[in-house]
PDB file of C-alpha atoms in Angstrom:
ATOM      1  CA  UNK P   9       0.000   0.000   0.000  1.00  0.00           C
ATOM      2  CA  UNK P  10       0.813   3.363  -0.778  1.00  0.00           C
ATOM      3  CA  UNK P  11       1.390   5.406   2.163  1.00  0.00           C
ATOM      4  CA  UNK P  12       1.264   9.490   2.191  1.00  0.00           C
ATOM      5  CA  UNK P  13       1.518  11.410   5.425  1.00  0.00           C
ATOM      6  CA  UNK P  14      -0.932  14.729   4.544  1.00  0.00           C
ATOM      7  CA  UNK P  15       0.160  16.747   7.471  1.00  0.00           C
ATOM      8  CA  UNK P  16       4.145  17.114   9.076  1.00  0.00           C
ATOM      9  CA  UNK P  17       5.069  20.020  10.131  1.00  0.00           C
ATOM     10  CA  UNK P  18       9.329  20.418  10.017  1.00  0.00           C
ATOM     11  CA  UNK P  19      11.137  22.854  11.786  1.00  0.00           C
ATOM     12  CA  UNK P  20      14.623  24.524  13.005  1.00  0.00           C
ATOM     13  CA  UNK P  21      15.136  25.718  16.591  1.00  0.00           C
ATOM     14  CA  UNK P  22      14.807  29.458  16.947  1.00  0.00           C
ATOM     15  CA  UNK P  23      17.465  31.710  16.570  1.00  0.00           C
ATOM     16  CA  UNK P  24      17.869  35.025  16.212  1.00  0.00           C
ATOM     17  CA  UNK P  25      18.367  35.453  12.576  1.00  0.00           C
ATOM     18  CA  UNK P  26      15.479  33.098  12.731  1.00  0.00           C
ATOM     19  CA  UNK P  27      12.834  34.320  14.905  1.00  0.00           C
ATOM     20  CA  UNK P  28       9.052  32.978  15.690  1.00  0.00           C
ATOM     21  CA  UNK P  29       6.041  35.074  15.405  1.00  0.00           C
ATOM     22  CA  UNK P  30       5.239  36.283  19.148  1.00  0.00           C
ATOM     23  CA  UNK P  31       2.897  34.249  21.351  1.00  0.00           C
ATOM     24  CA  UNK P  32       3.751  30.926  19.047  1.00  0.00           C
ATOM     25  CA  UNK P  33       5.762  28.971  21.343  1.00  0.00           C
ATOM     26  CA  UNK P  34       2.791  29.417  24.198  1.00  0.00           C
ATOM     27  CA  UNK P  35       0.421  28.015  20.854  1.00  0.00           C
ATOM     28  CA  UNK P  36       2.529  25.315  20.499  1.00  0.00           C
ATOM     29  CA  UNK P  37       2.374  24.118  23.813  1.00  0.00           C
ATOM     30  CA  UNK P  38      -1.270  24.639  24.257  1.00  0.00           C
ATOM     31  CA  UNK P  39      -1.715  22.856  21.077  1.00  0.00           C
ATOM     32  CA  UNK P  40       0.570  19.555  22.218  1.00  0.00           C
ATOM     33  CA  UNK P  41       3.030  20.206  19.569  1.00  0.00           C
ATOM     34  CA  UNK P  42       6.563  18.671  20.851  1.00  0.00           C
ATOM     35  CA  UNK P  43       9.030  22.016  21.454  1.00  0.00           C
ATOM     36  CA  UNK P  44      11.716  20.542  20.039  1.00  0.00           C
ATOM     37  CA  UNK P  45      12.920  21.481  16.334  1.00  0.00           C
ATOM     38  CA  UNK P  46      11.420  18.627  14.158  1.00  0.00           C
ATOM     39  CA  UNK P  47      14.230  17.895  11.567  1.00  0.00           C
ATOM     40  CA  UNK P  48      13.299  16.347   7.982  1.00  0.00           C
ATOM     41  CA  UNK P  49      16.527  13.837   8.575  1.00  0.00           C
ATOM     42  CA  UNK P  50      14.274  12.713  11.884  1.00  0.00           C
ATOM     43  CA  UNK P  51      11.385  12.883  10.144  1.00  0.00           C
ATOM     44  CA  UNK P  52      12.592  10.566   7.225  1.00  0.00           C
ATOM     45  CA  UNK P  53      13.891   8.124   9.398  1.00  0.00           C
ATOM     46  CA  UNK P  54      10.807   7.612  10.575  1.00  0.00           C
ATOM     47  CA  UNK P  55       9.083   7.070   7.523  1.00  0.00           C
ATOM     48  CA  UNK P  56      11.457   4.516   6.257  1.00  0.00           C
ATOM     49  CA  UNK P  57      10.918   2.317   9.809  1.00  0.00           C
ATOM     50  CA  UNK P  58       7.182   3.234   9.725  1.00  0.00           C
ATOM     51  CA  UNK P  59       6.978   2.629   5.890  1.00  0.00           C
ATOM     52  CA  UNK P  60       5.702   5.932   4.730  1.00  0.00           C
ATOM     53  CA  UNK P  61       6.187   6.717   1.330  1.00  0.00           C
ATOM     54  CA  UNK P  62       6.148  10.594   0.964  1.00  0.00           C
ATOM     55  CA  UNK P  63       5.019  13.654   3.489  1.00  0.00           C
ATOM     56  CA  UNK P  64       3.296  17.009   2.948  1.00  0.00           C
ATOM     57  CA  UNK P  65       5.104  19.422   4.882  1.00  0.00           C
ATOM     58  CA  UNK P  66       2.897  22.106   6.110  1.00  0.00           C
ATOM     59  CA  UNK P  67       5.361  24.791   7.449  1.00  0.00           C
ATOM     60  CA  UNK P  68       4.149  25.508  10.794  1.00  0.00           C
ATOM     61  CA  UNK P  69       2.606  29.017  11.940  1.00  0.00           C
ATOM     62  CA  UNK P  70       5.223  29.898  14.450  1.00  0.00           C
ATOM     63  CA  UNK P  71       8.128  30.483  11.610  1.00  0.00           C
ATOM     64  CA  UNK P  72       5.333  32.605   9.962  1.00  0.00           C
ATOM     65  CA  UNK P  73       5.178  32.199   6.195  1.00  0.00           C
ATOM     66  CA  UNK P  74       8.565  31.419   5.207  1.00  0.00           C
ATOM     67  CA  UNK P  75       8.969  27.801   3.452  1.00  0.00           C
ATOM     68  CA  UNK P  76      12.303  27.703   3.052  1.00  0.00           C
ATOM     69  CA  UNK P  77      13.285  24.921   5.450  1.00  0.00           C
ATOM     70  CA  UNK P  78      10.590  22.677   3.569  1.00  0.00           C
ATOM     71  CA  UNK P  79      12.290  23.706   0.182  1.00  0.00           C
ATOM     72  CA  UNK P  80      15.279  22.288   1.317  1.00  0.00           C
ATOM     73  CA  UNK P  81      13.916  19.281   2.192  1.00  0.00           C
ATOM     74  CA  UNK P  82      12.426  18.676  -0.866  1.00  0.00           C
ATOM     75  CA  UNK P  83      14.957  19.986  -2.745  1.00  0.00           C
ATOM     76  CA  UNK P  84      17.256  17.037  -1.289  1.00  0.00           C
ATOM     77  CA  UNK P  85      14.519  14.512  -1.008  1.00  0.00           C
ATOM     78  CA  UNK P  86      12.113  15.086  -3.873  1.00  0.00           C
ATOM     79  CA  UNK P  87      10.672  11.632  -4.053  1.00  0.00           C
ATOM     80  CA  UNK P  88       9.955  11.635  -0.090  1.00  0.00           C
ATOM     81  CA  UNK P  89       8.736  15.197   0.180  1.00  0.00           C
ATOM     82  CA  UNK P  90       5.945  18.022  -1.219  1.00  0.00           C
ATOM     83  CA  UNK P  91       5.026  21.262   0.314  1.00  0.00           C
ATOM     84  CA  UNK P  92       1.479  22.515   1.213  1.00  0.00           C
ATOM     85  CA  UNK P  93       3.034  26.336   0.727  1.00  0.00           C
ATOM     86  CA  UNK P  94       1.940  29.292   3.468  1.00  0.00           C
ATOM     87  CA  UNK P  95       1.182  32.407   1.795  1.00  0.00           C
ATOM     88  CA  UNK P  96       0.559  35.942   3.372  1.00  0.00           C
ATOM     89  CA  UNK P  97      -2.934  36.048   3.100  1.00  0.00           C
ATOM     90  CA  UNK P  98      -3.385  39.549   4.155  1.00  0.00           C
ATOM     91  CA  UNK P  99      -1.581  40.679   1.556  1.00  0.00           C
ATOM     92  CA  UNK P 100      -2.467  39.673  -1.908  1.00  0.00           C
ATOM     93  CA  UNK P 101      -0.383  41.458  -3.958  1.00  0.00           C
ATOM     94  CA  UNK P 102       2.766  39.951  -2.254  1.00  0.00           C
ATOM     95  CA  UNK P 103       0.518  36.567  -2.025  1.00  0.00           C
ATOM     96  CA  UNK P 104      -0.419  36.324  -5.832  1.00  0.00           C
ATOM     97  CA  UNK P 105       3.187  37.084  -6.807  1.00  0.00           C
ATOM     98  CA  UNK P 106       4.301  34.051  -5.102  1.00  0.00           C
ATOM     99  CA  UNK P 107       1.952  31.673  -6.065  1.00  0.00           C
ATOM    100  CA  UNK P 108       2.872  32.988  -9.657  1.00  0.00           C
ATOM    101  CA  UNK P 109       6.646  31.998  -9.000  1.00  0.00           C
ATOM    102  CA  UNK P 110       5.842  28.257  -7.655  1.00  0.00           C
ATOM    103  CA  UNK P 111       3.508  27.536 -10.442  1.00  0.00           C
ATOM    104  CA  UNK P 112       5.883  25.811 -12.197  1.00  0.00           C
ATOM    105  CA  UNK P 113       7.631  24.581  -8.457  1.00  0.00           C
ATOM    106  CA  UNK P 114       7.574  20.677  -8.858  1.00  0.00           C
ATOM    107  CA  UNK P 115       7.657  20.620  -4.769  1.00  0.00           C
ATOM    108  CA  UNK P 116       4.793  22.668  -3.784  1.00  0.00           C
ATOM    109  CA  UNK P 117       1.968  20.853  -4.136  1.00  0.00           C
ATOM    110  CA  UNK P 118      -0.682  23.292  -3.196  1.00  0.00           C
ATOM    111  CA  UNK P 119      -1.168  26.160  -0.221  1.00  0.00           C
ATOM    112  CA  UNK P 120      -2.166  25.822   3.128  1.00  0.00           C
ATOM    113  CA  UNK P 121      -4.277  28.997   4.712  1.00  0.00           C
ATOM    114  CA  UNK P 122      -5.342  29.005   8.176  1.00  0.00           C
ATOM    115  CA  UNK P 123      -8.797  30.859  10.136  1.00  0.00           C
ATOM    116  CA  UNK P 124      -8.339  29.637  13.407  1.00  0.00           C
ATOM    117  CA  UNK P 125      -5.953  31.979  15.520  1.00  0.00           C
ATOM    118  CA  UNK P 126      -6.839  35.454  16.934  1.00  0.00           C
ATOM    119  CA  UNK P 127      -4.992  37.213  14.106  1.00  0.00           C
ATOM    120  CA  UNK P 128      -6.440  35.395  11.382  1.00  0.00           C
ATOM    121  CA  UNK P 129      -9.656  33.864  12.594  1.00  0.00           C
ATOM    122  CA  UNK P 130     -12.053  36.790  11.179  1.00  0.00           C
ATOM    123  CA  UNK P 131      -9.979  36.526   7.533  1.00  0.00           C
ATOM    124  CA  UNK P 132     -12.873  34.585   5.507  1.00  0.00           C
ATOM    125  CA  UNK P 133     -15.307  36.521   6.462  1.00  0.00           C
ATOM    126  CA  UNK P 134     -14.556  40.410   6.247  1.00  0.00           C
ATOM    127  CA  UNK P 135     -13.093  40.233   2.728  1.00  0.00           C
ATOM    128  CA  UNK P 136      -9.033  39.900   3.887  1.00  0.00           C
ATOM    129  CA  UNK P 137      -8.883  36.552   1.613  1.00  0.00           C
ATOM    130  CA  UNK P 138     -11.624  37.269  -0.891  1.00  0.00           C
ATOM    131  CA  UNK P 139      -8.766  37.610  -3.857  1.00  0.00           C
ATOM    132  CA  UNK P 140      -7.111  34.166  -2.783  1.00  0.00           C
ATOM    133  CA  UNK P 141     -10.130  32.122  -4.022  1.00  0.00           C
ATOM    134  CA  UNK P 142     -10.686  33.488  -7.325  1.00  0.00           C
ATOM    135  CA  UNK P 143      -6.647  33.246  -8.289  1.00  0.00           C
ATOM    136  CA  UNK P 144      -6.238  29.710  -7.015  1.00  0.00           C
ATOM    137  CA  UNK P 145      -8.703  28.470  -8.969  1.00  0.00           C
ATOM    138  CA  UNK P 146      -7.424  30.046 -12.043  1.00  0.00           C
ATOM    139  CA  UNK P 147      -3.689  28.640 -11.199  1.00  0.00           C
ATOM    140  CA  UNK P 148      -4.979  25.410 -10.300  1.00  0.00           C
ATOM    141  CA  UNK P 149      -3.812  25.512  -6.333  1.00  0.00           C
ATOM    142  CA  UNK P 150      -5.201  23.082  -4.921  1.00  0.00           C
ATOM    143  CA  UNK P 151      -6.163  24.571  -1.041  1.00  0.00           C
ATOM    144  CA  UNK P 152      -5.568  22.623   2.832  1.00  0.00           C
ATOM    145  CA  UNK P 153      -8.133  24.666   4.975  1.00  0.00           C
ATOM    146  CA  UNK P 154      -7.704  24.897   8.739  1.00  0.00           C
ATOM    147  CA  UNK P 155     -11.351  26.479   9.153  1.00  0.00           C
ATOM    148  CA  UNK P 156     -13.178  25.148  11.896  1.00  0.00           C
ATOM    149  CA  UNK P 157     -15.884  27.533  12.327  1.00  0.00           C
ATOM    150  CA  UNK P 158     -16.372  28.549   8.831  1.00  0.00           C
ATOM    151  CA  UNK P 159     -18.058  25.351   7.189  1.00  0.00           C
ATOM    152  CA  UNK P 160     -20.606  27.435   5.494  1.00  0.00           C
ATOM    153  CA  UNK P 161     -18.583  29.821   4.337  1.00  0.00           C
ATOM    154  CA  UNK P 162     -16.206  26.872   2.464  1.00  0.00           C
ATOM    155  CA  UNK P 163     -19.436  25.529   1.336  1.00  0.00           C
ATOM    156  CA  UNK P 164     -20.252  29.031  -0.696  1.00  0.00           C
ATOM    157  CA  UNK P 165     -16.379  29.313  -1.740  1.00  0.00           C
ATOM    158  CA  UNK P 166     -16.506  25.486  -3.068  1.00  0.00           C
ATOM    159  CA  UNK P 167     -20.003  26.239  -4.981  1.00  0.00           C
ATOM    160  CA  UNK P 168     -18.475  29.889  -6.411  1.00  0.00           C
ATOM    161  CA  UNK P 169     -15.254  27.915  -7.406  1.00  0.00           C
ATOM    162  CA  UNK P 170     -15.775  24.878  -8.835  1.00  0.00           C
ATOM    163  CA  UNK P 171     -12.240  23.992 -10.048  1.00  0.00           C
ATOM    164  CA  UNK P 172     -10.851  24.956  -7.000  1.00  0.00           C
ATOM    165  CA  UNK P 173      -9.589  22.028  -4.536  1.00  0.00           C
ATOM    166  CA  UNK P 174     -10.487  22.566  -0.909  1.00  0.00           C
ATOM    167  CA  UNK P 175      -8.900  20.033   1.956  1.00  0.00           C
ATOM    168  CA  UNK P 176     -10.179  20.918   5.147  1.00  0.00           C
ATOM    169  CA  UNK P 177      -7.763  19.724   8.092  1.00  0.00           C
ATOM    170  CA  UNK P 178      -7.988  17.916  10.617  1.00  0.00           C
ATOM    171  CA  UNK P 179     -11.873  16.548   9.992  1.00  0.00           C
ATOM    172  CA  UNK P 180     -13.040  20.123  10.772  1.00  0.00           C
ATOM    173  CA  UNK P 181     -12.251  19.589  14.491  1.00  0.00           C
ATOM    174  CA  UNK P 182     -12.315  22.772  16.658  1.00  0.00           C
ATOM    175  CA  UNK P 183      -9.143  23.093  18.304  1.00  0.00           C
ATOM    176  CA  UNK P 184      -9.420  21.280  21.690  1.00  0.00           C
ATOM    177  CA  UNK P 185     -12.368  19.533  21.274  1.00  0.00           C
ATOM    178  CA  UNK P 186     -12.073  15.643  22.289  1.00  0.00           C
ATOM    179  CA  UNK P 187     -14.174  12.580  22.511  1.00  0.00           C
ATOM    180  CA  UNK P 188     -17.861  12.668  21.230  1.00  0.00           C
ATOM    181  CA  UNK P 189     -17.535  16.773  21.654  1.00  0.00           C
ATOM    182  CA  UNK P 190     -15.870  16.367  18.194  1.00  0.00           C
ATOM    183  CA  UNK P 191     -19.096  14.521  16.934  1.00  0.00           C
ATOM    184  CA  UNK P 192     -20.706  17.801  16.312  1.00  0.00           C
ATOM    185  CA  UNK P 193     -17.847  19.488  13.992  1.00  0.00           C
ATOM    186  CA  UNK P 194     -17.414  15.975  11.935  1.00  0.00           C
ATOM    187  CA  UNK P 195     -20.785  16.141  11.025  1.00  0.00           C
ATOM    188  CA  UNK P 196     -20.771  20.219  10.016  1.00  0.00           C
ATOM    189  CA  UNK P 197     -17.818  18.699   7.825  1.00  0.00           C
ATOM    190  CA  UNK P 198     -19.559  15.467   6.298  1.00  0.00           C
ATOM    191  CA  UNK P 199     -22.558  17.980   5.526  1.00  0.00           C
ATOM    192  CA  UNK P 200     -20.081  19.287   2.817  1.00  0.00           C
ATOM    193  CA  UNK P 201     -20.188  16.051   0.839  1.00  0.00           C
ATOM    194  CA  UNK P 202     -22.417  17.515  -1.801  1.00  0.00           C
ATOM    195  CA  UNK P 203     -19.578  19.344  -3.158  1.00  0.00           C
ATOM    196  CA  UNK P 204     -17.786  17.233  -5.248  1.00  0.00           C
ATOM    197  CA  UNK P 205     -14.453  19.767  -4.948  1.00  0.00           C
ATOM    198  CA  UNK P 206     -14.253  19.378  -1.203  1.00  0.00           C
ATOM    199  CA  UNK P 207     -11.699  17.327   0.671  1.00  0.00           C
ATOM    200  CA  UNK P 208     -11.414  16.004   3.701  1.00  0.00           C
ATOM    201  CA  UNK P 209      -8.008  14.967   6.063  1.00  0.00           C
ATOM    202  CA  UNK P 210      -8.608  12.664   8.452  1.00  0.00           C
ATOM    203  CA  UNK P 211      -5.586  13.885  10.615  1.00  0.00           C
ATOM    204  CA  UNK P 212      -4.447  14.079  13.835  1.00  0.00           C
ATOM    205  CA  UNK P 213      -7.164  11.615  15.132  1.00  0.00           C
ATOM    206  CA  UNK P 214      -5.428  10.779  18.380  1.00  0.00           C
ATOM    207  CA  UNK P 215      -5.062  13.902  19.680  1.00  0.00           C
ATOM    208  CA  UNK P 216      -9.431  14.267  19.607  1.00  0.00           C
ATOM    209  CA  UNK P 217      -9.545  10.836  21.948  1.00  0.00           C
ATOM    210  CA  UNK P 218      -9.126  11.063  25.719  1.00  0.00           C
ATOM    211  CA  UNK P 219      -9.152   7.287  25.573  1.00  0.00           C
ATOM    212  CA  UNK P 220      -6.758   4.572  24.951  1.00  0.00           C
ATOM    213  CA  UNK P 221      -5.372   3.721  21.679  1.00  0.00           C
ATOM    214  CA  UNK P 222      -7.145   2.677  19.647  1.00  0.00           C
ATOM    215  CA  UNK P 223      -9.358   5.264  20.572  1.00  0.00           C
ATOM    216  CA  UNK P 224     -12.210   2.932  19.788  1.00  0.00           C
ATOM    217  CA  UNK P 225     -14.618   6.057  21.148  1.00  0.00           C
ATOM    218  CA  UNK P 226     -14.283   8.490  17.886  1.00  0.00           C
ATOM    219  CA  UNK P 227     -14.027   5.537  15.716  1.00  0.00           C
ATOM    220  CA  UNK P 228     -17.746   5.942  14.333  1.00  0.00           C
ATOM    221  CA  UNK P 229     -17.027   9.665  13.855  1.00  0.00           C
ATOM    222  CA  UNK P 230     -14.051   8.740  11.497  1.00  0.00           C
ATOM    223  CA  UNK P 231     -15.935   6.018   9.788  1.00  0.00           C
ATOM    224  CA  UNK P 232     -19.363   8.491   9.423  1.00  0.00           C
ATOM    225  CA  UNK P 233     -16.876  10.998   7.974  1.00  0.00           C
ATOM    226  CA  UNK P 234     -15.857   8.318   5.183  1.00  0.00           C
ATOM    227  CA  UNK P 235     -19.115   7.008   4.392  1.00  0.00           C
ATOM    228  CA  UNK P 236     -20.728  10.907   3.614  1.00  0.00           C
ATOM    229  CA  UNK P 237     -17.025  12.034   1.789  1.00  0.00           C
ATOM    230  CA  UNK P 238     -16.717   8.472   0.702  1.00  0.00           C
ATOM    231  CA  UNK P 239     -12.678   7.210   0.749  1.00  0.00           C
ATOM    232  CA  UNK P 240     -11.212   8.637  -2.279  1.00  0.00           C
ATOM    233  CA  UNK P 241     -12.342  12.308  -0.838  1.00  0.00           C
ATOM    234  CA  UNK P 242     -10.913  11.536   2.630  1.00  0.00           C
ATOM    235  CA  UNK P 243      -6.730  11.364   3.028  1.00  0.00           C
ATOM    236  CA  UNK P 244      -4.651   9.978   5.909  1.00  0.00           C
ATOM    237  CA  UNK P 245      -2.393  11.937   8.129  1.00  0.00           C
ATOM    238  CA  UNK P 246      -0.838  12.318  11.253  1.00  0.00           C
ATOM    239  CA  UNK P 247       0.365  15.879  12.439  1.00  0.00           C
ATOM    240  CA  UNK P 248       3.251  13.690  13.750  1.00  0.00           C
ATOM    241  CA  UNK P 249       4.871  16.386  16.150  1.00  0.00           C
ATOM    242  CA  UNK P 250       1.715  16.092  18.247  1.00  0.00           C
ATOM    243  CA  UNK P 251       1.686  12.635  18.938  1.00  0.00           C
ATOM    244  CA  UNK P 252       5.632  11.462  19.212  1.00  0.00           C
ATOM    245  CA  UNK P 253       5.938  12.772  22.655  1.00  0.00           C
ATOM    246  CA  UNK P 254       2.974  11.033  23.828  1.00  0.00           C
ATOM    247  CA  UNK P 255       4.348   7.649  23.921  1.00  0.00           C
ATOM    248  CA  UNK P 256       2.848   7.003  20.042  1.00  0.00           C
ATOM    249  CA  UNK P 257       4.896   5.603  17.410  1.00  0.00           C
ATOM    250  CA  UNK P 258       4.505   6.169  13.696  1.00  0.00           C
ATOM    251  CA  UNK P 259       3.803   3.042  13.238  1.00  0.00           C
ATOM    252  CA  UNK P 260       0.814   2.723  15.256  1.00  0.00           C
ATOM    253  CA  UNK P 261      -0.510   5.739  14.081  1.00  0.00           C
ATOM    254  CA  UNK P 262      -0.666   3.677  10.514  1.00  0.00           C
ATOM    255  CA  UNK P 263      -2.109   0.769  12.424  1.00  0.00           C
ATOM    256  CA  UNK P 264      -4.973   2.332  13.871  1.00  0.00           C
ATOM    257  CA  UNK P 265      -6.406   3.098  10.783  1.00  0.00           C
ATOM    258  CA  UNK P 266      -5.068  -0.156   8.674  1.00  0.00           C
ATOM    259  CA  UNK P 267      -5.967  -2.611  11.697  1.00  0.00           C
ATOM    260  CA  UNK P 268      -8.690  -1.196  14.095  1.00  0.00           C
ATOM    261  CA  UNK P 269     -11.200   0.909  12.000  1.00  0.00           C
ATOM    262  CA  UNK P 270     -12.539  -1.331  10.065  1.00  0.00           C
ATOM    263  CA  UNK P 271     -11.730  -0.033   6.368  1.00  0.00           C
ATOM    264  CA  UNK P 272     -11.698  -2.638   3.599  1.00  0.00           C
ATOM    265  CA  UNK P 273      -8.254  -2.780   1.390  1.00  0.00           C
ATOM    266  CA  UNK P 274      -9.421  -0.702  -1.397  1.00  0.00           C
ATOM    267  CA  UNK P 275     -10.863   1.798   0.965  1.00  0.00           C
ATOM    268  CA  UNK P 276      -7.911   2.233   2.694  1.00  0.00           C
ATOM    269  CA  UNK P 277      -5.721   2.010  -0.572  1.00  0.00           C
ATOM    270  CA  UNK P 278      -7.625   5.127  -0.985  1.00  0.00           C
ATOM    271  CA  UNK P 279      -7.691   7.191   2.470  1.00  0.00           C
ATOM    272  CA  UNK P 280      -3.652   5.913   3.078  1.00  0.00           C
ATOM    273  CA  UNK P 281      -2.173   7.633  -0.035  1.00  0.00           C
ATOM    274  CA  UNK P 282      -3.545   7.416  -3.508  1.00  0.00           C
ATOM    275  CA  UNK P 283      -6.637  10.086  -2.911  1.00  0.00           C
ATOM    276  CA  UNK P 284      -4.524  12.835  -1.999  1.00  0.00           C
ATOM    277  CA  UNK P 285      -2.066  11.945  -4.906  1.00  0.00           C
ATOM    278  CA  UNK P 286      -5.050  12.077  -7.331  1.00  0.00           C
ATOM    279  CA  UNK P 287      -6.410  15.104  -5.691  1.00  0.00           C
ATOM    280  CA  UNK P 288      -2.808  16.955  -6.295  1.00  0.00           C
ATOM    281  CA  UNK P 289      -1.812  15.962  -9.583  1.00  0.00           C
ATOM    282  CA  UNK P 290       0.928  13.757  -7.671  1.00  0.00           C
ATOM    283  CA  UNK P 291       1.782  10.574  -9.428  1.00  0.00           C
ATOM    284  CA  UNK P 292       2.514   7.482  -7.849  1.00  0.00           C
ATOM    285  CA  UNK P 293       5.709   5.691  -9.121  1.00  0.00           C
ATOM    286  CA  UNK P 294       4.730   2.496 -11.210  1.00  0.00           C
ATOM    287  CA  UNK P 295       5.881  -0.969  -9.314  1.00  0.00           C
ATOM    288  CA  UNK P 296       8.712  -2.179 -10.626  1.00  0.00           C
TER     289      UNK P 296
END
């Protein structure tokens, strides 16, 4: 089986020269995120032991919207590695010139916009992101959401734009939200099936289970999901960095879907790797 990782975030230690956005090391610990630097060596090594074939980095909101650690990682691993790409969304003349540049970037795989911090949260709503739509869909970028409270809204934007690809993260999950608390956002998010451009990434399910692994309490939620989005809409992924310090391996985090949900083989050929390679243009190498 094919196995694609849709959310990794990769980082260097703060430095001077390389500073985080203030407040982000306070939302990394309140959002379980190791505070170590996250390497793309590390992170490789444990794809090969776990068996994962490639990763989406999504450069993480404390470096703000540089990418070029994630470059450099697929510029040295290009076979292992694709970028969801941060843009400033506040500022689309700045943001439309760089999406112009990676159009023809065989690494960046799409963008990644965010509604769900202070700063940002209001950004769908009162017009700040208004131009991103329209230009995506015209350069073909395909879109990772992380919306929670803005369903609706994604609904309209998917209708408007058609060709546009929309992922939402993390199942639509409000940040914080655990155990059948989640059941209420899942749903908001399986509501979207009936447009046929919307995405869904089952990611980061451990962290929405106060229970044991294998969290056999939000199974049905993940397996409701599936059935509205059906498999080849709904991709795989881990958000690694929130899980290795909780006594998780990578390789259980493959299991619990592969072993304990209850997904036939073709569904979970699907949801493990070749939906989100359809869904970005991303071939998958023929077996030798």
């Amino acid at each position: 089986m094919f196995i694609v990782d849709t959310q990794v975030h990769i980082w260097k230690e703060e430095t001077p020269d390389r500073p985080w956005l203030p407040g982000a090391r306070e939302r990394m610990k309140l959002n379980g995120h190791r505070e170590a630097a996250f390497s793309y060596e590390e992170c490789l090594e444990l794809m090969d032991q776990a068996g994962v074939n490639r990763v989406l980095i999504v450069p993480p909101s404390w470096e703000g919207d540089r990418i070029d650690y994630a470059m450099e990682a697929c510029e040295k691993y290009p076979d292992r590695f694709g970028i969801m790409a941060r843009v400033p969304q506040n500022k689309p003349e700045e943001g439309k010139a760089m999406m112009r540049d990676w159009k023809g970037n065989p690494h960046i795989k799409g963008t990644r916009l965010t509604f769900h911090r202070p700063v940002d949260r209001n950004w769908m709503i009162d017009g700040t992101t208004d131009w991103y739509w329209p230009f995506a869909e015209e350069l073909g970028f395909k879109t990772m959401v992380h919306a929670p409270i803005w369903k609706a809204e994604l609904g309209a934007i998917a209708k408007r734009h058609p060709k546009l690809r929309i992922i939402i993260d993390h199942m639509g999950i409000m940040a914080r939200c655990v155990d059948d608390a989640i059941g209420y956002w899942v749903q908001e998010t399986a509501d979207l099936h009936v447009h046929p451009n919307i995405y869904v990434k089952v990611s980061a399910v451990p962290a929405y289970s106060t229970q044991p692994y294998p969290y056999s309490n939000i199974a049905k939620y993940v397996q409701g999901l599936v059935a509205k989005m059906g498999p080849q809409r709904c991709f795989w992924g881990t958000d690694l960095t929130r899980l290795l310090d909780h006594g998780l391996t990578y390789e259980q985090t493959i299991e619990h879907f592969t072993k304990h949900m209850g997904f036939t083989v073709e569904q979970l050929e699907w949801i493990m790797g070749r939906g989100i390679c359809e869904c970005l243009d991303w071939p998958i190498p023929a077996k030798s």
